[in-house]
Tab-separated table of C-alpha atoms and ligand atoms in Angstrom:
chain	number	residue	atom	x	y	z
A	164	MET	CA	221.427	-156.142	-29.139
A	165	SER	CA	218.039	-157.443	-30.168
A	166	GLY	CA	216.039	-160.609	-30.746
A	167	GLY	CA	218.105	-163.682	-31.455
A	168	ASP	CA	221.476	-161.927	-31.804
A	169	LYS	CA	224.327	-163.814	-30.257
A	170	ILE	CA	225.844	-162.047	-27.306
A	171	ASP	CA	229.557	-162.257	-26.534
A	172	PHE	CA	230.609	-162.683	-22.947
A	173	GLU	CA	233.717	-160.981	-21.651
A	174	ILE	CA	235.515	-163.571	-19.534
A	175	ARG	CA	237.329	-162.178	-16.489
A	176	PRO	CA	238.704	-165.166	-14.583
A	177	ASN	CA	238.691	-164.942	-10.799
A	178	PRO	CA	242.250	-163.913	-9.810
A	179	ALA	CA	241.923	-165.704	-6.460
A	180	PRO	CA	239.906	-168.903	-6.972
A	181	VAL	CA	239.382	-171.400	-4.171
A	182	SER	CA	242.323	-173.821	-3.998
A	183	ALA	CA	241.875	-177.389	-5.241
A	184	THR	CA	242.291	-178.683	-1.683
A	185	ASP	CA	239.676	-176.355	-0.233
A	186	ARG	CA	237.321	-177.084	-3.112
A	187	ALA	CA	237.610	-180.828	-2.545
A	188	ALA	CA	236.758	-180.296	1.136
A	189	LEU	CA	233.707	-178.194	0.226
A	190	LEU	CA	232.549	-180.757	-2.345
A	191	ALA	CA	232.762	-183.585	0.177
A	192	ASN	CA	229.508	-182.493	1.817
A	193	PRO	CA	228.029	-179.474	0.071
A	194	GLY	CA	224.425	-179.746	1.313
A	195	PHE	CA	222.087	-177.403	-0.568
A	196	GLY	CA	222.726	-173.760	-1.461
A	197	ARG	CA	225.581	-173.135	0.972
A	198	VAL	CA	228.644	-173.587	-1.240
A	199	PHE	CA	229.246	-171.418	-4.310
A	200	THR	CA	231.654	-171.578	-7.229
A	201	ASP	CA	234.353	-169.040	-8.152
A	202	HIS	CA	232.426	-167.160	-10.830
A	203	MET	CA	229.118	-165.615	-11.776
A	204	VAL	CA	227.493	-164.283	-14.933
A	205	THR	CA	226.158	-160.729	-15.109
A	206	ILE	CA	224.365	-158.993	-17.984
A	207	ARG	CA	222.883	-155.532	-17.713
A	208	TYR	CA	219.790	-154.171	-19.386
A	209	ALA	CA	218.607	-150.617	-19.954
A	210	ASP	CA	215.559	-149.420	-21.854
A	211	GLY	CA	216.610	-148.108	-25.265
A	212	LYS	CA	219.936	-149.945	-25.064
A	213	GLY	CA	218.916	-153.570	-24.576
A	214	TRP	CA	221.218	-156.174	-23.017
A	215	TYR	CA	224.855	-155.134	-22.623
A	216	ASP	CA	228.061	-155.780	-20.628
A	217	ALA	CA	227.708	-159.583	-20.586
A	218	ARG	CA	230.417	-160.928	-18.317
A	219	VAL	CA	231.694	-163.999	-16.587
A	220	GLU	CA	233.547	-162.665	-13.570
A	221	ALA	CA	234.597	-163.462	-10.022
A	222	ARG	CA	231.596	-164.138	-7.807
A	223	ALA	CA	231.299	-161.085	-5.578
A	224	PRO	CA	228.742	-158.911	-3.765
A	225	ILE	CA	226.625	-156.740	-6.049
A	226	PRO	CA	226.825	-153.102	-4.944
A	227	MET	CA	223.307	-151.769	-4.712
A	228	ASP	CA	221.770	-148.381	-4.115
A	229	PRO	CA	219.214	-148.461	-1.260
A	230	ALA	CA	216.633	-147.067	-3.691
A	231	SER	CA	217.088	-149.935	-6.171
A	232	ALA	CA	213.568	-150.773	-7.284
A	233	VAL	CA	213.773	-154.487	-6.434
A	234	LEU	CA	214.287	-153.702	-2.743
A	235	HIS	CA	210.935	-151.930	-2.629
A	236	TYR	CA	208.583	-153.521	-5.153
A	237	ALA	CA	210.085	-156.992	-5.584
A	238	GLN	CA	210.467	-157.055	-9.360
A	239	GLU	CA	212.520	-160.238	-9.327
A	240	ILE	CA	212.362	-163.642	-11.037
A	241	PHE	CA	214.572	-166.706	-11.037
A	242	GLU	CA	215.121	-170.183	-12.424
A	243	GLY	CA	216.521	-173.360	-10.918
A	244	MET	CA	218.255	-176.097	-12.855
A	245	LYS	CA	221.172	-178.507	-12.623
A	246	ALA	CA	224.291	-179.521	-14.514
A	247	TYR	CA	225.023	-183.214	-14.152
A	248	ARG	CA	228.228	-185.173	-14.412
A	249	ALA	CA	227.169	-187.822	-16.917
A	250	ALA	CA	228.050	-191.505	-16.818
A	251	ASP	CA	230.640	-190.985	-19.610
A	252	GLY	CA	232.380	-188.110	-17.781
A	253	GLY	CA	230.709	-185.396	-19.861
A	254	VAL	CA	228.383	-182.736	-18.484
A	255	THR	CA	224.689	-182.433	-19.267
A	256	MET	CA	221.720	-180.232	-18.484
A	257	PHE	CA	218.059	-181.219	-18.611
A	258	ARG	CA	215.799	-179.235	-20.980
A	259	PRO	CA	217.505	-175.839	-20.456
A	260	TYR	CA	215.482	-174.216	-23.264
A	261	ALA	CA	212.338	-174.981	-21.262
A	262	ASN	CA	213.829	-172.977	-18.381
A	263	ALA	CA	214.762	-170.195	-20.808
A	264	ALA	CA	211.201	-170.031	-22.125
A	265	ARG	CA	209.729	-170.070	-18.622
A	266	PHE	CA	212.128	-167.324	-17.532
A	267	ASN	CA	210.622	-165.097	-20.210
A	268	THR	CA	207.057	-166.039	-19.293
A	269	SER	CA	207.864	-165.053	-15.707
A	270	ALA	CA	209.515	-161.841	-16.964
A	271	ALA	CA	206.426	-160.891	-18.973
A	272	ARG	CA	204.151	-161.338	-15.934
A	273	MET	CA	206.424	-159.145	-13.822
A	274	ALA	CA	206.688	-156.470	-16.556
A	275	MET	CA	210.386	-157.214	-17.090
A	276	PRO	CA	212.304	-157.452	-20.386
A	277	ALA	CA	212.738	-160.771	-22.183
A	278	LEU	CA	216.218	-162.288	-22.402
A	279	PRO	CA	216.909	-164.097	-25.711
A	280	GLU	CA	216.647	-167.837	-24.994
A	281	GLN	CA	220.012	-168.496	-26.616
A	282	THR	CA	221.661	-165.902	-24.352
A	283	PHE	CA	220.114	-167.616	-21.322
A	284	VAL	CA	221.481	-171.027	-22.374
A	285	ASP	CA	224.860	-169.550	-23.432
A	286	SER	CA	225.199	-167.892	-20.029
A	287	LEU	CA	224.816	-171.300	-18.355
A	288	HIS	CA	227.405	-172.826	-20.699
A	289	ARG	CA	229.961	-170.108	-19.969
A	290	LEU	CA	229.545	-170.508	-16.204
A	291	ILE	CA	229.658	-174.311	-16.316
A	292	GLU	CA	232.765	-174.222	-18.505
A	293	ILE	CA	234.753	-171.917	-16.240
A	294	ASP	CA	233.583	-173.621	-13.023
A	295	ARG	CA	233.553	-177.203	-14.321
A	296	GLU	CA	235.840	-178.405	-11.517
A	297	TRP	CA	232.981	-177.582	-9.127
A	298	ILE	CA	230.560	-180.121	-10.607
A	299	PRO	CA	230.208	-182.936	-8.090
A	300	ASP	CA	230.996	-186.448	-9.152
A	301	GLY	CA	227.618	-187.917	-10.125
A	302	ALA	CA	228.258	-191.192	-8.302
A	303	ASP	CA	226.628	-190.058	-5.058
A	304	GLY	CA	223.802	-188.092	-6.665
A	305	GLY	CA	225.377	-184.647	-6.471
A	306	SER	CA	225.064	-181.975	-9.158
A	307	LEU	CA	225.809	-178.316	-9.850
A	308	TYR	CA	222.711	-176.265	-9.094
A	309	LEU	CA	222.389	-173.243	-11.389
A	310	ARG	CA	220.452	-170.207	-10.315
A	311	PRO	CA	219.725	-167.670	-13.061
A	312	PHE	CA	217.875	-164.602	-11.775
A	313	MET	CA	216.957	-161.072	-12.799
A	314	PHE	CA	215.930	-158.022	-10.818
A	315	ALA	CA	215.022	-154.358	-11.236
A	316	SER	CA	218.227	-152.406	-10.611
A	317	GLU	CA	216.984	-148.931	-11.483
A	318	VAL	CA	217.394	-146.369	-8.700
A	319	PHE	CA	213.871	-145.019	-8.502
A	320	LEU	CA	210.996	-145.201	-6.011
A	321	GLY	CA	208.147	-144.524	-8.436
A	322	VAL	CA	205.727	-147.397	-8.917
A	323	ARG	CA	206.152	-148.553	-12.520
A	324	PRO	CA	208.226	-151.180	-14.332
A	325	ALA	CA	211.894	-150.303	-13.909
A	326	ASN	CA	214.072	-149.124	-16.814
A	327	GLU	CA	217.151	-151.068	-15.753
A	328	TYR	CA	217.730	-154.699	-14.829
A	329	LEU	CA	220.529	-157.016	-13.879
A	330	TYR	CA	220.514	-160.647	-15.035
A	331	SER	CA	222.908	-162.939	-13.210
A	332	VAL	CA	223.712	-166.635	-12.829
A	333	ILE	CA	225.386	-168.180	-9.812
A	334	ALA	CA	226.209	-171.853	-9.311
A	335	SER	CA	226.173	-174.019	-6.217
A	336	PRO	CA	227.388	-177.612	-5.927
A	337	VAL	CA	224.737	-179.648	-4.119
A	338	GLY	CA	224.663	-183.114	-2.615
A	339	ALA	CA	222.011	-185.755	-3.162
A	340	TYR	CA	218.634	-184.440	-1.959
A	341	PHE	CA	218.000	-187.672	-0.090
A	342	SER	CA	221.189	-188.909	1.478
A	343	GLY	CA	220.698	-192.466	2.653
A	344	GLY	CA	217.685	-193.360	0.514
A	345	VAL	CA	214.417	-191.756	-0.559
A	346	LYS	CA	212.167	-191.060	2.425
A	347	PRO	CA	208.499	-190.043	2.041
A	348	VAL	CA	207.682	-186.598	3.392
A	349	THR	CA	204.820	-185.451	5.596
A	350	VAL	CA	202.825	-182.513	4.263
A	351	TRP	CA	200.692	-179.911	6.009
A	352	VAL	CA	197.504	-178.712	4.320
A	353	SER	CA	197.388	-175.054	5.249
A	354	PRO	CA	194.003	-173.828	6.507
A	355	ASP	CA	195.095	-170.188	6.701
A	356	TYR	CA	197.313	-169.376	3.763
A	357	THR	CA	197.016	-169.610	0.005
A	358	ARG	CA	199.840	-169.341	-2.514
A	359	ALA	CA	198.299	-167.829	-5.614
A	360	ALA	CA	194.974	-166.403	-6.729
A	361	PRO	CA	193.489	-166.364	-10.249
A	362	GLY	CA	195.030	-163.456	-12.127
A	363	GLY	CA	197.944	-163.332	-9.694
A	364	THR	CA	201.570	-164.408	-10.061
A	365	GLY	CA	201.248	-168.138	-9.284
A	366	ALA	CA	202.552	-169.225	-12.684
A	367	ALA	CA	205.594	-166.924	-12.528
A	368	LYS	CA	208.764	-168.076	-10.813
A	369	CYS	CA	209.191	-164.908	-8.777
A	370	GLY	CA	210.789	-164.390	-5.398
A	371	GLY	CA	207.605	-162.770	-4.105
A	372	ASN	CA	205.717	-166.062	-4.309
A	373	TYR	CA	208.330	-167.624	-2.071
A	374	ALA	CA	208.263	-164.756	0.421
A	375	ALA	CA	204.490	-165.253	0.670
A	376	SER	CA	204.875	-169.007	1.240
A	377	LEU	CA	207.286	-168.801	4.171
A	378	ALA	CA	204.703	-168.236	6.924
A	379	ALA	CA	202.792	-171.276	5.662
A	380	GLN	CA	205.986	-173.316	5.538
A	381	ALA	CA	206.754	-172.241	9.125
A	382	GLU	CA	203.243	-173.390	10.117
A	383	ALA	CA	203.967	-176.762	8.465
A	384	LEU	CA	207.168	-177.140	10.482
A	385	GLU	CA	205.330	-176.232	13.716
A	386	HIS	CA	202.991	-179.134	13.003
A	387	GLY	CA	205.867	-181.530	12.485
A	388	CYS	CA	205.560	-181.527	8.690
A	389	ASP	CA	208.248	-181.174	6.047
A	390	GLN	CA	206.334	-179.177	3.448
A	391	VAL	CA	203.123	-177.237	2.988
A	392	VAL	CA	200.387	-178.071	0.440
A	393	PHE	CA	198.365	-175.114	-0.801
A	394	LEU	CA	194.683	-175.284	-1.667
A	395	ASP	CA	193.135	-172.982	-4.253
A	396	ALA	CA	192.527	-169.405	-3.125
A	397	VAL	CA	188.875	-169.181	-4.224
A	398	GLU	CA	187.118	-172.225	-2.770
A	399	ARG	CA	189.888	-173.662	-0.595
A	400	ARG	CA	188.940	-177.084	-1.911
A	401	PHE	CA	191.261	-177.902	-4.773
A	402	VAL	CA	194.868	-178.962	-4.380
A	403	ASP	CA	197.216	-176.497	-6.098
A	404	GLU	CA	200.797	-177.503	-5.286
A	405	LEU	CA	203.499	-177.427	-2.630
A	406	GLY	CA	205.619	-174.333	-1.909
A	407	GLY	CA	208.078	-175.266	-4.638
A	408	MET	CA	206.927	-178.600	-6.086
A	409	ASN	CA	204.022	-179.867	-8.188
A	410	VAL	CA	201.899	-182.779	-6.979
A	411	PHE	CA	200.749	-186.057	-8.568
A	412	PHE	CA	198.182	-188.714	-7.562
A	413	VAL	CA	198.450	-192.386	-8.592
A	414	TYR	CA	195.271	-194.541	-8.521
A	415	ASP	CA	194.618	-198.281	-8.275
A	416	ASP	CA	193.612	-198.504	-11.961
A	417	GLY	CA	197.059	-197.194	-12.939
A	418	SER	CA	195.796	-193.728	-13.821
A	419	ILE	CA	197.735	-190.657	-12.764
A	420	ALA	CA	196.338	-187.174	-12.115
A	421	THR	CA	197.860	-183.756	-11.511
A	422	PRO	CA	196.127	-180.377	-11.152
A	423	PRO	CA	195.780	-178.444	-14.431
A	424	LEU	CA	197.745	-175.292	-15.257
A	425	THR	CA	195.086	-172.644	-14.762
A	426	GLY	CA	197.460	-169.833	-13.867
A	427	THR	CA	197.757	-170.475	-10.132
A	428	ILE	CA	200.253	-173.323	-10.460
A	429	LEU	CA	203.883	-173.081	-11.487
A	430	PRO	CA	204.360	-175.026	-14.739
A	431	GLY	CA	207.118	-177.342	-13.557
A	432	ILE	CA	209.452	-178.837	-16.126
A	433	THR	CA	209.658	-181.956	-13.974
A	434	ARG	CA	205.829	-182.021	-13.941
A	435	GLU	CA	205.690	-181.876	-17.724
A	436	SER	CA	208.386	-184.544	-18.034
A	437	VAL	CA	206.551	-186.841	-15.623
A	438	LEU	CA	203.328	-186.456	-17.621
A	439	THR	CA	205.185	-187.505	-20.775
A	440	LEU	CA	207.059	-190.412	-19.163
A	441	ALA	CA	203.972	-191.758	-17.365
A	442	SER	CA	201.931	-191.622	-20.540
A	443	ALA	CA	204.687	-193.406	-22.501
A	444	ALA	CA	204.766	-196.073	-19.762
A	445	GLY	CA	201.089	-196.798	-20.432
A	446	HIS	CA	199.464	-194.878	-17.572
A	447	ARG	CA	196.303	-192.946	-18.284
A	448	VAL	CA	197.360	-189.413	-17.457
A	449	GLU	CA	194.927	-186.643	-16.544
A	450	GLU	CA	195.395	-182.973	-15.813
A	451	ARG	CA	192.317	-182.352	-13.729
A	452	PRO	CA	191.292	-180.661	-10.491
A	453	VAL	CA	191.673	-182.837	-7.375
A	454	THR	CA	189.899	-181.769	-4.194
A	455	PHE	CA	191.384	-182.257	-0.757
A	456	ASP	CA	188.194	-184.129	0.232
A	457	ASP	CA	188.747	-186.611	-2.615
A	458	TRP	CA	192.387	-186.995	-1.653
A	459	ARG	CA	191.332	-187.971	1.856
A	460	ALA	CA	188.393	-190.200	0.810
A	461	ASP	CA	190.380	-191.988	-1.906
A	462	ALA	CA	193.283	-192.588	0.469
A	463	ALA	CA	190.796	-194.102	2.966
A	464	SER	CA	189.132	-196.342	0.377
A	465	GLY	CA	192.437	-197.498	-1.065
A	466	ARG	CA	191.605	-196.194	-4.534
A	467	LEU	CA	194.448	-193.704	-4.181
A	468	ARG	CA	197.688	-195.663	-4.106
A	469	GLU	CA	200.498	-193.117	-4.217
A	470	VAL	CA	201.062	-189.375	-4.027
A	471	PHE	CA	204.277	-187.619	-4.923
A	472	ALA	CA	205.702	-184.141	-5.367
A	473	CYS	CA	208.176	-183.190	-8.080
A	474	GLY	CA	210.633	-180.442	-8.942
A	475	THR	CA	214.246	-179.961	-9.995
A	476	ALA	CA	215.749	-179.986	-6.498
A	477	ALA	CA	214.309	-183.296	-5.240
A	478	VAL	CA	213.285	-184.794	-8.636
A	479	ILE	CA	210.411	-186.872	-7.208
A	480	THR	CA	209.522	-187.046	-3.524
A	481	PRO	CA	206.939	-189.519	-2.213
A	482	ILE	CA	204.302	-188.045	0.127
A	483	GLY	CA	203.580	-190.533	2.895
A	484	GLN	CA	201.579	-188.612	5.465
A	485	VAL	CA	199.091	-185.747	5.233
A	486	ARG	CA	198.234	-183.512	8.195
A	487	PHE	CA	195.550	-180.837	8.499
A	488	PRO	CA	193.947	-179.052	11.459
A	489	ASP	CA	191.349	-181.802	12.062
A	490	GLY	CA	193.523	-184.844	11.682
A	491	GLU	CA	195.863	-186.782	9.492
A	492	PHE	CA	196.013	-189.746	7.159
A	493	THR	CA	198.559	-191.934	5.433
A	494	VAL	CA	199.050	-192.737	1.755
A	495	ALA	CA	200.604	-196.010	0.583
A	496	GLY	CA	201.185	-196.999	4.227
A	497	GLY	CA	203.705	-194.153	4.432
A	498	GLU	CA	206.107	-195.999	2.130
A	499	PRO	CA	207.475	-194.892	-1.274
A	500	GLY	CA	205.141	-196.293	-3.960
A	501	THR	CA	206.329	-198.446	-6.848
A	502	VAL	CA	205.024	-196.142	-9.605
A	503	THR	CA	206.584	-193.151	-7.846
A	504	MET	CA	209.951	-194.842	-7.535
A	505	ALA	CA	209.913	-196.178	-11.106
A	506	LEU	CA	209.232	-192.698	-12.508
A	507	ARG	CA	211.925	-191.268	-10.267
A	508	GLN	CA	214.505	-193.801	-11.453
A	509	GLN	CA	213.588	-193.170	-15.076
A	510	LEU	CA	214.064	-189.418	-14.702
A	511	VAL	CA	217.318	-189.719	-12.777
A	512	ASP	CA	218.756	-192.169	-15.332
A	513	LEU	CA	217.740	-189.861	-18.165
A	514	GLN	CA	219.315	-186.829	-16.520
A	515	ARG	CA	222.570	-188.711	-15.960
A	516	GLY	CA	222.726	-189.990	-19.522
A	517	LYS	CA	222.165	-193.587	-18.388
A	518	ALA	CA	218.929	-194.150	-20.297
A	519	ALA	CA	217.691	-193.676	-23.844
A	520	ASP	CA	216.488	-190.145	-24.519
A	521	PRO	CA	213.630	-190.395	-27.040
A	522	HIS	CA	212.423	-186.842	-26.333
A	523	ASN	CA	215.813	-185.153	-26.757
A	524	TRP	CA	215.658	-183.702	-23.283
A	525	VAL	CA	219.314	-184.175	-22.416
A	526	HIS	CA	221.454	-181.204	-23.430
A	527	ARG	CA	225.185	-181.807	-23.698
A	528	VAL	CA	227.429	-179.065	-22.389
A	529	PHE	CA	230.522	-181.133	-23.167
B	295	PLP	C1	210.249	-174.203	-9.585
B	295	PLP	C2	208.947	-174.607	-9.021
B	295	PLP	C3	208.372	-175.868	-9.234
B	295	PLP	C4	209.098	-176.987	-9.955
B	295	PLP	O1	209.482	-176.674	-11.249
B	295	PLP	P1	210.609	-177.544	-11.976
B	295	PLP	O2	210.735	-176.901	-13.309
B	295	PLP	O3	210.084	-178.922	-12.071
B	295	PLP	O4	211.829	-177.453	-11.148
B	295	PLP	C5	207.116	-176.120	-8.720
B	295	PLP	N1	206.440	-175.190	-8.009
B	295	PLP	C6	206.970	-173.979	-7.774
B	295	PLP	C7	206.182	-173.010	-6.981
B	295	PLP	C8	208.222	-173.638	-8.271
B	295	PLP	O5	208.729	-172.424	-8.021
């Protein structure tokens, strides 16, 4: 199969799905990434053959040879997105073709094959359809988190791009990120670790980036912080992003800034959506470098009014407190800012089909 050809999925329903009673119990308090649905998608790839054996089947362990390339050289990428129970009872996704395009950008950087965008989106549809009973009721902010991923499955220890890959999608019902109201987070500015260097893999959504961020995240926790903020790898002056979220600054003149996409920052779909929404709301929006020194000085002078992080999992998270080896400071008195919360509400309403959708971002599954 090549290019834009439509791929047919063989549907093999799980012969022993979780009972309705057990499912209801699991959905009552799913947390994040602990509960999984009854099915998964798998599609195989081999050089010379292309994508084949597309299936929706019972979620199960993936047998793996110990010499599978991914276990040694980390050729692996993923995506993260959500299916929402809409206000009218239907099911929606948010900009899934943007995830499909980014998946292929990540694949290219990791020397992996491209998956046709339509196959990516179709794979999500098939999984959502068969596991639709697992989508949490939207009333309390829950959703079905979808995790498409691909890895090198070839059994070979030579160092080169693998000849065989497995693409898969699993789904996990998740609760509201903030139960009991949005609370600003405290961030740790890491003096020791960087996330991505120019020419590296910072713009690819690959597992390796996350592996490299864990020591920094552990350091953040040791200092009583929730998340780590990475500075640029060259000068250690410019703010890049958090471990898995992009960052925005809101100033007293209503302008909004976020670091530019120079290859060391993951191009977040939430980031891009926030830029569009903020601009439409009349804010002057700038993609420009922001130094940590300016962050601190502008917070002290009051010019900087709000700082927030954004990504699919938490949508928008206010940053209230900033810690670094020599001290700490507060932004917006440690409270969620009004611009931050307005943008958050706008995005959430859009995603749930409760607001007008002038950009055609909301994708109906059914
Ligand atoms: C996924 C991710 C983001 C957020 O991207 P969204 O498309 O908004 O979910 C930000 N930074 C990193 C490092 C990421 O992996």
